[in-house]
PDB file of C-alpha atoms in Angstrom:
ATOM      1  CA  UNK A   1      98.616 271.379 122.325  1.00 50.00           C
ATOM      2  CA  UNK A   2      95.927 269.756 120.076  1.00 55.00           C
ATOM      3  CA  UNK A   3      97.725 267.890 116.656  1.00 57.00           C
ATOM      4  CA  UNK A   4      97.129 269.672 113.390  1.00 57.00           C
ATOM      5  CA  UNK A   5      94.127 268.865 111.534  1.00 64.00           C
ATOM      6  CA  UNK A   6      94.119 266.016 109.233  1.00 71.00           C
ATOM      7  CA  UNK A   7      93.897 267.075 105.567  1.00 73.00           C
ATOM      8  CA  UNK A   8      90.531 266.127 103.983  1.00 79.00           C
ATOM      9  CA  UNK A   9      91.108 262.717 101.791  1.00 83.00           C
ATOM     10  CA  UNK A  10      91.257 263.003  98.182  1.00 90.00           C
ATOM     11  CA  UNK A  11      87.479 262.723  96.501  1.00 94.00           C
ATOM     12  CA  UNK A  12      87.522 259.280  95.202  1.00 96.00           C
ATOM     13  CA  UNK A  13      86.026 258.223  91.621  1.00 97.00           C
ATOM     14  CA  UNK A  14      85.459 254.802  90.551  1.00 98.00           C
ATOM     15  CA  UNK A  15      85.311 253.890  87.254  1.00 97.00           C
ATOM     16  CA  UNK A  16      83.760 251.395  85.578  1.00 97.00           C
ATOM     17  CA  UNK A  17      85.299 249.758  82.116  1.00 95.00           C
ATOM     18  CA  UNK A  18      83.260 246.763  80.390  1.00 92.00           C
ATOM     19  CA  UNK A  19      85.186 244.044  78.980  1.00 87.00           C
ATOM     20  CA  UNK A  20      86.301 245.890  75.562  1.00 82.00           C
ATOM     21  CA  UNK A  21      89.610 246.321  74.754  1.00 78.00           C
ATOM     22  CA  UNK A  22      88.924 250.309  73.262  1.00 84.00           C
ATOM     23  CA  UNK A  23      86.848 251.276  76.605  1.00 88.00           C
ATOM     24  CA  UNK A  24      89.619 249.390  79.451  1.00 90.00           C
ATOM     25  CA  UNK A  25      92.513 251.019  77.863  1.00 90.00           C
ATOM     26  CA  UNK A  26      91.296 255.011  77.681  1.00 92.00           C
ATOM     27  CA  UNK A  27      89.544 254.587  81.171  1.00 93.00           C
ATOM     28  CA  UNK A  28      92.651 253.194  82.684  1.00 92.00           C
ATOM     29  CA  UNK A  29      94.620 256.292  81.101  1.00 92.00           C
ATOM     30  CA  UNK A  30      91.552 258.469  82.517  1.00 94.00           C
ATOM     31  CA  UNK A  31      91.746 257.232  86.164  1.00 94.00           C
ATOM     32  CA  UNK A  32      95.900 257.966  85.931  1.00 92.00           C
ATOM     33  CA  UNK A  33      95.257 261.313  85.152  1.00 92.00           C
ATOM     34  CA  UNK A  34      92.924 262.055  87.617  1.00 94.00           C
ATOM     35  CA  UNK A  35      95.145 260.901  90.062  1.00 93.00           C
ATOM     36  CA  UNK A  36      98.244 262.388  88.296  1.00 91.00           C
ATOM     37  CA  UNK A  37      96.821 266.079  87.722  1.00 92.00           C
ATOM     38  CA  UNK A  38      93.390 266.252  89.750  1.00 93.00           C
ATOM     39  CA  UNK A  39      94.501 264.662  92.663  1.00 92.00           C
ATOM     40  CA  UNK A  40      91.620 262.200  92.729  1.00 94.00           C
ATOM     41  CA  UNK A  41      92.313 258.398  94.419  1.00 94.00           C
ATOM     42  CA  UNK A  42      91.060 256.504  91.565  1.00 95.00           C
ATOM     43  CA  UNK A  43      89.881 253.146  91.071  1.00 95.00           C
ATOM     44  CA  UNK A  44      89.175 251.072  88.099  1.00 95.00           C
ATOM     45  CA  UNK A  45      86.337 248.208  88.060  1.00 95.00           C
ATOM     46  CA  UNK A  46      86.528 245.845  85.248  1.00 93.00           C
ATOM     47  CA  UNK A  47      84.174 242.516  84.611  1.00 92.00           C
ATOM     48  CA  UNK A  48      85.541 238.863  84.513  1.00 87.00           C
ATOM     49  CA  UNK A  49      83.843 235.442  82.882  1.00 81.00           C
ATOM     50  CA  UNK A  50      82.223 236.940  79.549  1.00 79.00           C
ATOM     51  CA  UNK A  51      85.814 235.676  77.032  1.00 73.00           C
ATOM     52  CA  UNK A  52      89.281 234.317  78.677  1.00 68.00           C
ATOM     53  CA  UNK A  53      90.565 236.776  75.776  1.00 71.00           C
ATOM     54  CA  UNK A  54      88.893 240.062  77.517  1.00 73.00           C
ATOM     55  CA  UNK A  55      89.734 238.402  81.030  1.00 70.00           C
ATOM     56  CA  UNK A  56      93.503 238.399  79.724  1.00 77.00           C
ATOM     57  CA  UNK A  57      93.539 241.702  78.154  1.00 74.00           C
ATOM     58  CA  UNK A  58      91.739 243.553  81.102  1.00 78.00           C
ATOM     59  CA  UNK A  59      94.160 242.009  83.391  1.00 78.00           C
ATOM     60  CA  UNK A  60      97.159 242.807  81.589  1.00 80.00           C
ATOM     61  CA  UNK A  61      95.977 246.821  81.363  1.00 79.00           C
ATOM     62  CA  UNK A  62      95.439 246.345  84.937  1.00 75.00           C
ATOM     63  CA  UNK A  63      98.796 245.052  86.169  1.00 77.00           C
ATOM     64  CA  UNK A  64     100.448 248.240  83.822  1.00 76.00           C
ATOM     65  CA  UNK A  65      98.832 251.090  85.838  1.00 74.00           C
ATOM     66  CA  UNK A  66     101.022 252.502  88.522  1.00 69.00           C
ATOM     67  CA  UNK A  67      99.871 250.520  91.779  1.00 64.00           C
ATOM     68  CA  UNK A  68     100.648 253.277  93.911  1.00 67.00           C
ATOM     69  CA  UNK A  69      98.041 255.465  92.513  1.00 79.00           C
ATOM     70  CA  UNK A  70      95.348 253.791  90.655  1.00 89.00           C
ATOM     71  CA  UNK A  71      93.582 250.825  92.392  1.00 91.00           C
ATOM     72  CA  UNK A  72      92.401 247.675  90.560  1.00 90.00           C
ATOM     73  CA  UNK A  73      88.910 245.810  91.377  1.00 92.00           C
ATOM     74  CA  UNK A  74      87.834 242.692  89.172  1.00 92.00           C
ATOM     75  CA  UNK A  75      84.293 241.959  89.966  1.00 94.00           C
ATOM     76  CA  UNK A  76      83.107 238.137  90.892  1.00 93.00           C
ATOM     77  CA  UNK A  77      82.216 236.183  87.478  1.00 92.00           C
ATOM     78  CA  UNK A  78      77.869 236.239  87.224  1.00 92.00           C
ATOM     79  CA  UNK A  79      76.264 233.538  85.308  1.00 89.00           C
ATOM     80  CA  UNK A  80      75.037 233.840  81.637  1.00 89.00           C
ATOM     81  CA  UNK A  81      74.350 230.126  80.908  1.00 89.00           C
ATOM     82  CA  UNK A  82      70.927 231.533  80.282  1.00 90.00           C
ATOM     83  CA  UNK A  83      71.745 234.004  77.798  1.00 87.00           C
ATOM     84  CA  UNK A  84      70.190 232.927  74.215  1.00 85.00           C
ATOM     85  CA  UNK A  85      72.992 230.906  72.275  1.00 82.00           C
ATOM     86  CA  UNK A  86      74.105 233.423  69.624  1.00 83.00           C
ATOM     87  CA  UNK A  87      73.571 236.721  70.888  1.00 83.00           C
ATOM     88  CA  UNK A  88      74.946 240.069  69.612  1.00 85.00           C
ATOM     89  CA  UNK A  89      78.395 240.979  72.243  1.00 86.00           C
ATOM     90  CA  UNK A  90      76.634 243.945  72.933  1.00 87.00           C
ATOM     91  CA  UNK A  91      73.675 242.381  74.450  1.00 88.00           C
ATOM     92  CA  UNK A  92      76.184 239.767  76.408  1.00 90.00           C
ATOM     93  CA  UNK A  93      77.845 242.626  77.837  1.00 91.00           C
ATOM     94  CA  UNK A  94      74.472 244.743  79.002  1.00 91.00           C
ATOM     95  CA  UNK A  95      73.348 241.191  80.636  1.00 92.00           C
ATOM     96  CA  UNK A  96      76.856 240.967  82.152  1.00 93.00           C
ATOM     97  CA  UNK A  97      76.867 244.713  83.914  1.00 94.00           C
ATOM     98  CA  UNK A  98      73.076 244.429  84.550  1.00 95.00           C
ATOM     99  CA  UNK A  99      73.461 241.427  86.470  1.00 95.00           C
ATOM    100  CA  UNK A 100      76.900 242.612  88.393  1.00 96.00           C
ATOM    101  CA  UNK A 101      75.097 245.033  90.369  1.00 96.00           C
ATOM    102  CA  UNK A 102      75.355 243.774  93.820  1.00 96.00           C
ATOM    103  CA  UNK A 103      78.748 242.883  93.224  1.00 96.00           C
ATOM    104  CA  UNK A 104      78.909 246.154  92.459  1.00 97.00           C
ATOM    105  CA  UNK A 105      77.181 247.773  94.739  1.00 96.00           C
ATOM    106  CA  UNK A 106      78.772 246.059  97.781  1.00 96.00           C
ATOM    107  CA  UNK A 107      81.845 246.880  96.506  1.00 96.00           C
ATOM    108  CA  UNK A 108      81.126 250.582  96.515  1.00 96.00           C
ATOM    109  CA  UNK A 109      79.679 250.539 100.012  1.00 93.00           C
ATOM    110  CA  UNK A 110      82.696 249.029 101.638  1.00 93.00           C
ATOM    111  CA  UNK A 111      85.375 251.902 100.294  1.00 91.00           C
ATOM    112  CA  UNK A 112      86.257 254.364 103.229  1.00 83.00           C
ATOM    113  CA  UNK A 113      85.322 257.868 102.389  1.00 84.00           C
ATOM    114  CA  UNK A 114      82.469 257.158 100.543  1.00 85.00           C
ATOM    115  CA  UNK A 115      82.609 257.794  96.858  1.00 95.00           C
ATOM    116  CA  UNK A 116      82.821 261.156  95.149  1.00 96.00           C
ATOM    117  CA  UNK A 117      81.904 260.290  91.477  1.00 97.00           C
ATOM    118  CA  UNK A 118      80.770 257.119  89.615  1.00 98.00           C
ATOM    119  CA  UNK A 119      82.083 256.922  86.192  1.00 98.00           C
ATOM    120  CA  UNK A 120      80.878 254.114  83.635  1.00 97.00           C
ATOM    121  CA  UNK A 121      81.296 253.492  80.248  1.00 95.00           C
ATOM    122  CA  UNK A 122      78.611 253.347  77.346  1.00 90.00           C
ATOM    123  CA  UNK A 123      77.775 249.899  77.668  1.00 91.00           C
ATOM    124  CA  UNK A 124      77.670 250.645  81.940  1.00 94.00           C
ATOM    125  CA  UNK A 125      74.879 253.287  81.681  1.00 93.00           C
ATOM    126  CA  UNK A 126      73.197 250.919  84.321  1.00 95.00           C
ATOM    127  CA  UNK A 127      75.416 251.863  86.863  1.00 96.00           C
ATOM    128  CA  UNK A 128      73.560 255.005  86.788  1.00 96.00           C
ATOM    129  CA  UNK A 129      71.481 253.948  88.957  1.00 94.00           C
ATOM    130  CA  UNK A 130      73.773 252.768  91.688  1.00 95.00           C
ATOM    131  CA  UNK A 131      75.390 256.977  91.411  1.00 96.00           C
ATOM    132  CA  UNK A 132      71.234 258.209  92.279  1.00 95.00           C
ATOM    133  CA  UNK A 133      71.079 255.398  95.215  1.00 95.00           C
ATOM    134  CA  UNK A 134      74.794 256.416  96.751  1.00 94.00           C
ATOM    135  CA  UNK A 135      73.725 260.218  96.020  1.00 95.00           C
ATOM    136  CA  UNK A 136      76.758 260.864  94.288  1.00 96.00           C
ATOM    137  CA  UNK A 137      77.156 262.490  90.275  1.00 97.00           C
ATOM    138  CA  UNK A 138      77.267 260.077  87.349  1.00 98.00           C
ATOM    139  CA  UNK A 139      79.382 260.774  84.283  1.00 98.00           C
ATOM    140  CA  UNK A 140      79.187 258.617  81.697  1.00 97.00           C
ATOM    141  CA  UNK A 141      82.412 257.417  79.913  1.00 97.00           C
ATOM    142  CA  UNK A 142      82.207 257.449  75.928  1.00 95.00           C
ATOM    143  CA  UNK A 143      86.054 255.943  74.147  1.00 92.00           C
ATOM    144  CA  UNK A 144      84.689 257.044  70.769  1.00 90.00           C
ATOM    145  CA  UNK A 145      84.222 260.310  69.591  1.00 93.00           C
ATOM    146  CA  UNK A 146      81.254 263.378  70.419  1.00 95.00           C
ATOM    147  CA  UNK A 147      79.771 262.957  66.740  1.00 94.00           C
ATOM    148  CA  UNK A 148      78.587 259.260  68.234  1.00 94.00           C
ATOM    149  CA  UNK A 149      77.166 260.989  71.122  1.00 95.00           C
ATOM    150  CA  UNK A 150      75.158 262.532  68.851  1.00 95.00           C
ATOM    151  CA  UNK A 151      73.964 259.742  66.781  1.00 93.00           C
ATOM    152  CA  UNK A 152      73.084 258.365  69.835  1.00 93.00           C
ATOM    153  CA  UNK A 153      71.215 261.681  70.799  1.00 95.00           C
ATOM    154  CA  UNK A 154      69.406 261.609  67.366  1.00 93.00           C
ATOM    155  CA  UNK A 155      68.162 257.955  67.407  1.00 93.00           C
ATOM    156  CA  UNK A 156      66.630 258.360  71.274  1.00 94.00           C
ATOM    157  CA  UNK A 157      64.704 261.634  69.651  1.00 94.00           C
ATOM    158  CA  UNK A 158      63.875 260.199  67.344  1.00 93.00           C
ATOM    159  CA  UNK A 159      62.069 257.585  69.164  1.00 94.00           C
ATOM    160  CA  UNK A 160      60.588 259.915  71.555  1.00 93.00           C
ATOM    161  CA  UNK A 161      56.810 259.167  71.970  1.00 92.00           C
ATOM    162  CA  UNK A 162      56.866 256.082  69.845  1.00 90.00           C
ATOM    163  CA  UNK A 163      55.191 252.978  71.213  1.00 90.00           C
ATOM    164  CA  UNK A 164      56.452 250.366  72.675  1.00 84.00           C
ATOM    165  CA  UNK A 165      57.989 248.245  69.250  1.00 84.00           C
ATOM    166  CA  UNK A 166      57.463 250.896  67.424  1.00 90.00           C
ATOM    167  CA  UNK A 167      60.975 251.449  65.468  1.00 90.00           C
ATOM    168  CA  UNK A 168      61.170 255.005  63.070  1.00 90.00           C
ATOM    169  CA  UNK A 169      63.912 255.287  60.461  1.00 88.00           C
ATOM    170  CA  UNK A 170      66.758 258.136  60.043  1.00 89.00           C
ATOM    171  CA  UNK A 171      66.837 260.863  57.772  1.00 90.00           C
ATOM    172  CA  UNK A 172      68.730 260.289  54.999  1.00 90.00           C
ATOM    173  CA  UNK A 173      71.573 261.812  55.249  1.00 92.00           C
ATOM    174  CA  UNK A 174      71.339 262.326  58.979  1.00 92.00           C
ATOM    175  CA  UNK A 175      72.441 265.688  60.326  1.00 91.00           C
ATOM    176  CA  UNK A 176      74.431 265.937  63.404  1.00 91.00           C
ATOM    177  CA  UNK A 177      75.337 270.008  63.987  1.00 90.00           C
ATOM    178  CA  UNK A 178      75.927 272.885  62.020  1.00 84.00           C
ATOM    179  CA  UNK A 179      77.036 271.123  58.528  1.00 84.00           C
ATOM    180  CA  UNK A 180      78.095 268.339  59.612  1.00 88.00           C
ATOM    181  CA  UNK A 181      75.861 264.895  58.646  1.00 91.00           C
ATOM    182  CA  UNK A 182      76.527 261.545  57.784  1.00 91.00           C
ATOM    183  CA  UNK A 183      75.505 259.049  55.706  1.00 93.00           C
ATOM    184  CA  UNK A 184      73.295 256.670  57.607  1.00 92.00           C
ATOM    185  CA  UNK A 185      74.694 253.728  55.459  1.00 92.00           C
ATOM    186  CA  UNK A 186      78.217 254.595  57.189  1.00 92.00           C
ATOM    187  CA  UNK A 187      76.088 254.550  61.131  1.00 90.00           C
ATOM    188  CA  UNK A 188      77.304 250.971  62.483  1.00 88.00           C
ATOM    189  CA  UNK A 189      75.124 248.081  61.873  1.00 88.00           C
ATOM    190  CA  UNK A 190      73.636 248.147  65.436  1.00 86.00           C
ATOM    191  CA  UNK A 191      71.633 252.033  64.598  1.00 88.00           C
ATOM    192  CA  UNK A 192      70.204 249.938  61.649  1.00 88.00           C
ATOM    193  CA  UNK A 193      69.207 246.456  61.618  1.00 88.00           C
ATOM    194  CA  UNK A 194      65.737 246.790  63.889  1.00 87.00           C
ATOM    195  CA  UNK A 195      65.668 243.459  63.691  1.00 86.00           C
ATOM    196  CA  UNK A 196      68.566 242.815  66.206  1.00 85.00           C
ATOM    197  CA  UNK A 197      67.796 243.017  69.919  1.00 86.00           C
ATOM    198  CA  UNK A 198      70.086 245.520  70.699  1.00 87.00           C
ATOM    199  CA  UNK A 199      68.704 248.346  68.302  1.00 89.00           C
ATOM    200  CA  UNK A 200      66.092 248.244  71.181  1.00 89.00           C
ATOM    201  CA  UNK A 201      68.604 248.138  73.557  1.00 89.00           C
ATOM    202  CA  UNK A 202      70.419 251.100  72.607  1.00 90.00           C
ATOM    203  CA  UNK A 203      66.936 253.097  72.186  1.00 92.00           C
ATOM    204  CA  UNK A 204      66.737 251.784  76.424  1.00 91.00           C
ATOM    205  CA  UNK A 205      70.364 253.143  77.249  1.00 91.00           C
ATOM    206  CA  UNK A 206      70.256 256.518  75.498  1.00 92.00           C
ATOM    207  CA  UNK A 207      67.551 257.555  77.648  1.00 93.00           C
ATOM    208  CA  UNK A 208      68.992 255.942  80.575  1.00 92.00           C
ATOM    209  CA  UNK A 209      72.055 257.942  79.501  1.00 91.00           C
ATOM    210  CA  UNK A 210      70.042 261.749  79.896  1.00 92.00           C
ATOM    211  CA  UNK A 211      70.065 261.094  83.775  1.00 92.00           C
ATOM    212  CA  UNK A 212      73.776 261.440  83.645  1.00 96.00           C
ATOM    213  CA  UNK A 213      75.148 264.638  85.300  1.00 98.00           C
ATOM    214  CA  UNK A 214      77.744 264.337  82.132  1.00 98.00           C
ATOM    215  CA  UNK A 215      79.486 263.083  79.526  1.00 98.00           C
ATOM    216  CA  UNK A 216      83.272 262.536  79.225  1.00 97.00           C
ATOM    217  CA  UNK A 217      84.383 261.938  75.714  1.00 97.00           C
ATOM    218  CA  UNK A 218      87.468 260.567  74.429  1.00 95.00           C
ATOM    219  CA  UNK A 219      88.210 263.241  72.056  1.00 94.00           C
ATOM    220  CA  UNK A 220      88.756 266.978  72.082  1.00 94.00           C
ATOM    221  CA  UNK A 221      87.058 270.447  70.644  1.00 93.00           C
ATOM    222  CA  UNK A 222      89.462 271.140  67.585  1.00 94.00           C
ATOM    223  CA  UNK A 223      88.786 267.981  66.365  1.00 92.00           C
ATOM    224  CA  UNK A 224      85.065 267.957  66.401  1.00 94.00           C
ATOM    225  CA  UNK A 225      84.351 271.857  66.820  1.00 95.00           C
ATOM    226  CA  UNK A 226      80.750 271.953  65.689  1.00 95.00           C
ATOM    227  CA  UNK A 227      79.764 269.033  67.536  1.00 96.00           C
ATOM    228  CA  UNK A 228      80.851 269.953  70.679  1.00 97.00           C
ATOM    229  CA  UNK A 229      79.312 273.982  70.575  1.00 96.00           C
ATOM    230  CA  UNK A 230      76.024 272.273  69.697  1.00 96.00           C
ATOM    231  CA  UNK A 231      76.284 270.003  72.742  1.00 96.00           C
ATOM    232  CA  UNK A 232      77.558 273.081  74.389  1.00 97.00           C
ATOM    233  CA  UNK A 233      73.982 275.023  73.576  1.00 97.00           C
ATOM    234  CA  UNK A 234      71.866 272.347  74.423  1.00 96.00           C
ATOM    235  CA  UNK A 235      73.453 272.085  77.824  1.00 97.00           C
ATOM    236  CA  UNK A 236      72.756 276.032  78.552  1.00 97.00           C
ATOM    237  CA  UNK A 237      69.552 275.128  77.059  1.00 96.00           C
ATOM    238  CA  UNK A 238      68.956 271.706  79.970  1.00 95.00           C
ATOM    239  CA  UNK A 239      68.083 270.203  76.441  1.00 94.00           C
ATOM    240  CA  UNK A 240      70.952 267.599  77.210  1.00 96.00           C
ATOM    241  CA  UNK A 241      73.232 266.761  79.996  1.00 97.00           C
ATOM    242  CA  UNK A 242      77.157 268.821  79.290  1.00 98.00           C
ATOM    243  CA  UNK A 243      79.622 267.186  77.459  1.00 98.00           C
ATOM    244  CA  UNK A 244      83.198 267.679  78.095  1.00 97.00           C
ATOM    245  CA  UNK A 245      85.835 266.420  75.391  1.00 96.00           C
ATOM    246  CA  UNK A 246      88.096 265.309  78.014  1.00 94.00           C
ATOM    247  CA  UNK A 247      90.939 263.138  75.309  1.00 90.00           C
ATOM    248  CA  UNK A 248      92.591 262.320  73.621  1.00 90.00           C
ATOM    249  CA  UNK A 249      93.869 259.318  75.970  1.00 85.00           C
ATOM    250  CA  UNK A 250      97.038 257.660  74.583  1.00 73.00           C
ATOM    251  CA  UNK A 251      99.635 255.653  76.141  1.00 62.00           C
ATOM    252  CA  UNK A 252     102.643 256.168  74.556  1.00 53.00           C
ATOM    253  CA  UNK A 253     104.922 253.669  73.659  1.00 49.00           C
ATOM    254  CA  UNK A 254     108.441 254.058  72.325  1.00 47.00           C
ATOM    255  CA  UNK A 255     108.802 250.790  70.944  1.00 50.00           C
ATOM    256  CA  UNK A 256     106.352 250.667  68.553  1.00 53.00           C
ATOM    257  CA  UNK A 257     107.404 251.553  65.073  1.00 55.00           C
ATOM    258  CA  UNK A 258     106.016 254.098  63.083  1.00 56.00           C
ATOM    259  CA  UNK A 259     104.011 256.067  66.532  1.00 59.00           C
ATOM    260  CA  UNK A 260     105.802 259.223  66.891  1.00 63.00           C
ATOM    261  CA  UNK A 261     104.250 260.719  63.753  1.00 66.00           C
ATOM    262  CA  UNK A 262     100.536 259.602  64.505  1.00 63.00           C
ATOM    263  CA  UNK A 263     100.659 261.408  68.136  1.00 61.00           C
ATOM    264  CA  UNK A 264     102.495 264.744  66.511  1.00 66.00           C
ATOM    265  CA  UNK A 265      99.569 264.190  63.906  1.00 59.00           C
TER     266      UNK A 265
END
């Protein structure tokens, strides 16, 4: 009599956290809940050798996921002796991720099964292209909120066409959906000072980011309603890639003071 079939492993995503403290912490939450409710096998890829401070943080958010369900991968260390003596964190970190690739990329060739899903953060959007070479989707991760999605969306088109150099200024104030619009003097420094490498860089990894097959956002629709239909329009429209408000991820922690009325908030 011939053994029952096997059941089918579970699809696998890896996800892939830079070295911030706000993008380890919601991803890790992210990859125990798609074990915990999805029944995904899950693995979490951080970076080493950029600050002994995000080394000890990442590896302390590490060591508290539940080992039995959520795997753990720290990539090698990559030089960045090279790397221009005061540069912006954001442009240390793109350099970091850009030149892990192979790392990477070895990394996701040797897991059995193959991989079902590639999921990296903002400042990953590179890994993009390792999710086209494997054939597999590519969501990118975002630990803010959809309404900087869209800032993001705004500055790429409003840079579409312009020539290499060539920087263009926001709308004053700058209108995200429906009514909703900011004041660009409250956008963060980096959607401002053209002066600073990484206003170019960000221009570079927005339009990386419209070759994702998605977004997941760390937030949720009630909280940003008009944002997310407009995201949801553009997406019927192939205007954008869909965006699915997939937070918000907190840990919860008993023993700290003053918590229980922020998460019934």
């Amino acid at each position: 009599m011939d053994p029952s079939p096997r059941s089918p492993p579970p699809p696998h995503v890896v996800l892939v956290a830079s070295p911030c403290a706000g993008h380890v912490m919601p991803m890790a939450e992210l990859a125990r809940r798609l074990v915990a409710f999805h029944g995904c096998a899950a693995t979490l890829v951080t970076f080493s050798g950029l600050a002994a401070s995000l080394d000890a943080h990442s590896a302390a958010v590490l060591a508290s996921l539940p080992a039995s369900s959520v795997a753990a991968v720290t990539l090698p260390e990559v030089t960045l002796d090279d790397v221009p003596a005061g540069a912006n964190i954001a442009t240390l970190i793109f350099e970091l991720v850009r030149r892990s690739l192979p790392n990477l990329r070895q990394f996701l060739r040797s897991i059995g099964g193959g991989v079902a899903a590639l999921v990296p953060d903002f400042f990953c959007g590179v890994v993009l292209d390792l999710a086209v070479e494997l054939g597999v989707p590519g969501y990118l991760f975002l630990p803010p909120n959809v309404a900087s999605l869209a800032c993001m969306r705004r500055l790429v088109e409003l840079h579409d066409g312009a020539a290499p150099g060539e920087y263009r200024d926001f709308s004053d104030p700058l209108h995200l959906a429906g009514d909703v619009t900011i004041s660009v003097a409250d956008l963060p420094i980096e959607f401002l000072d053209r002066s600073n490498p990484v206003f170019g860089q960000l221009i570079d990894e927005g339009r990386r980011h419209r070759r994702a097959d998605g977004f997941l956002v760390n937030s949720f629709a009630e909280m940003e309603p008009t944002i997310v239909e407009d995201f949801k329009k553009a997406a019927a429209e192939g205007a954008f890639p869909p965006v699915y408000p997939v937070g918000p991820f907190v840990r919860s922690s008993s023993d700290e003071p003053g918590e229980s009325a922020c998460l019934e908030w």
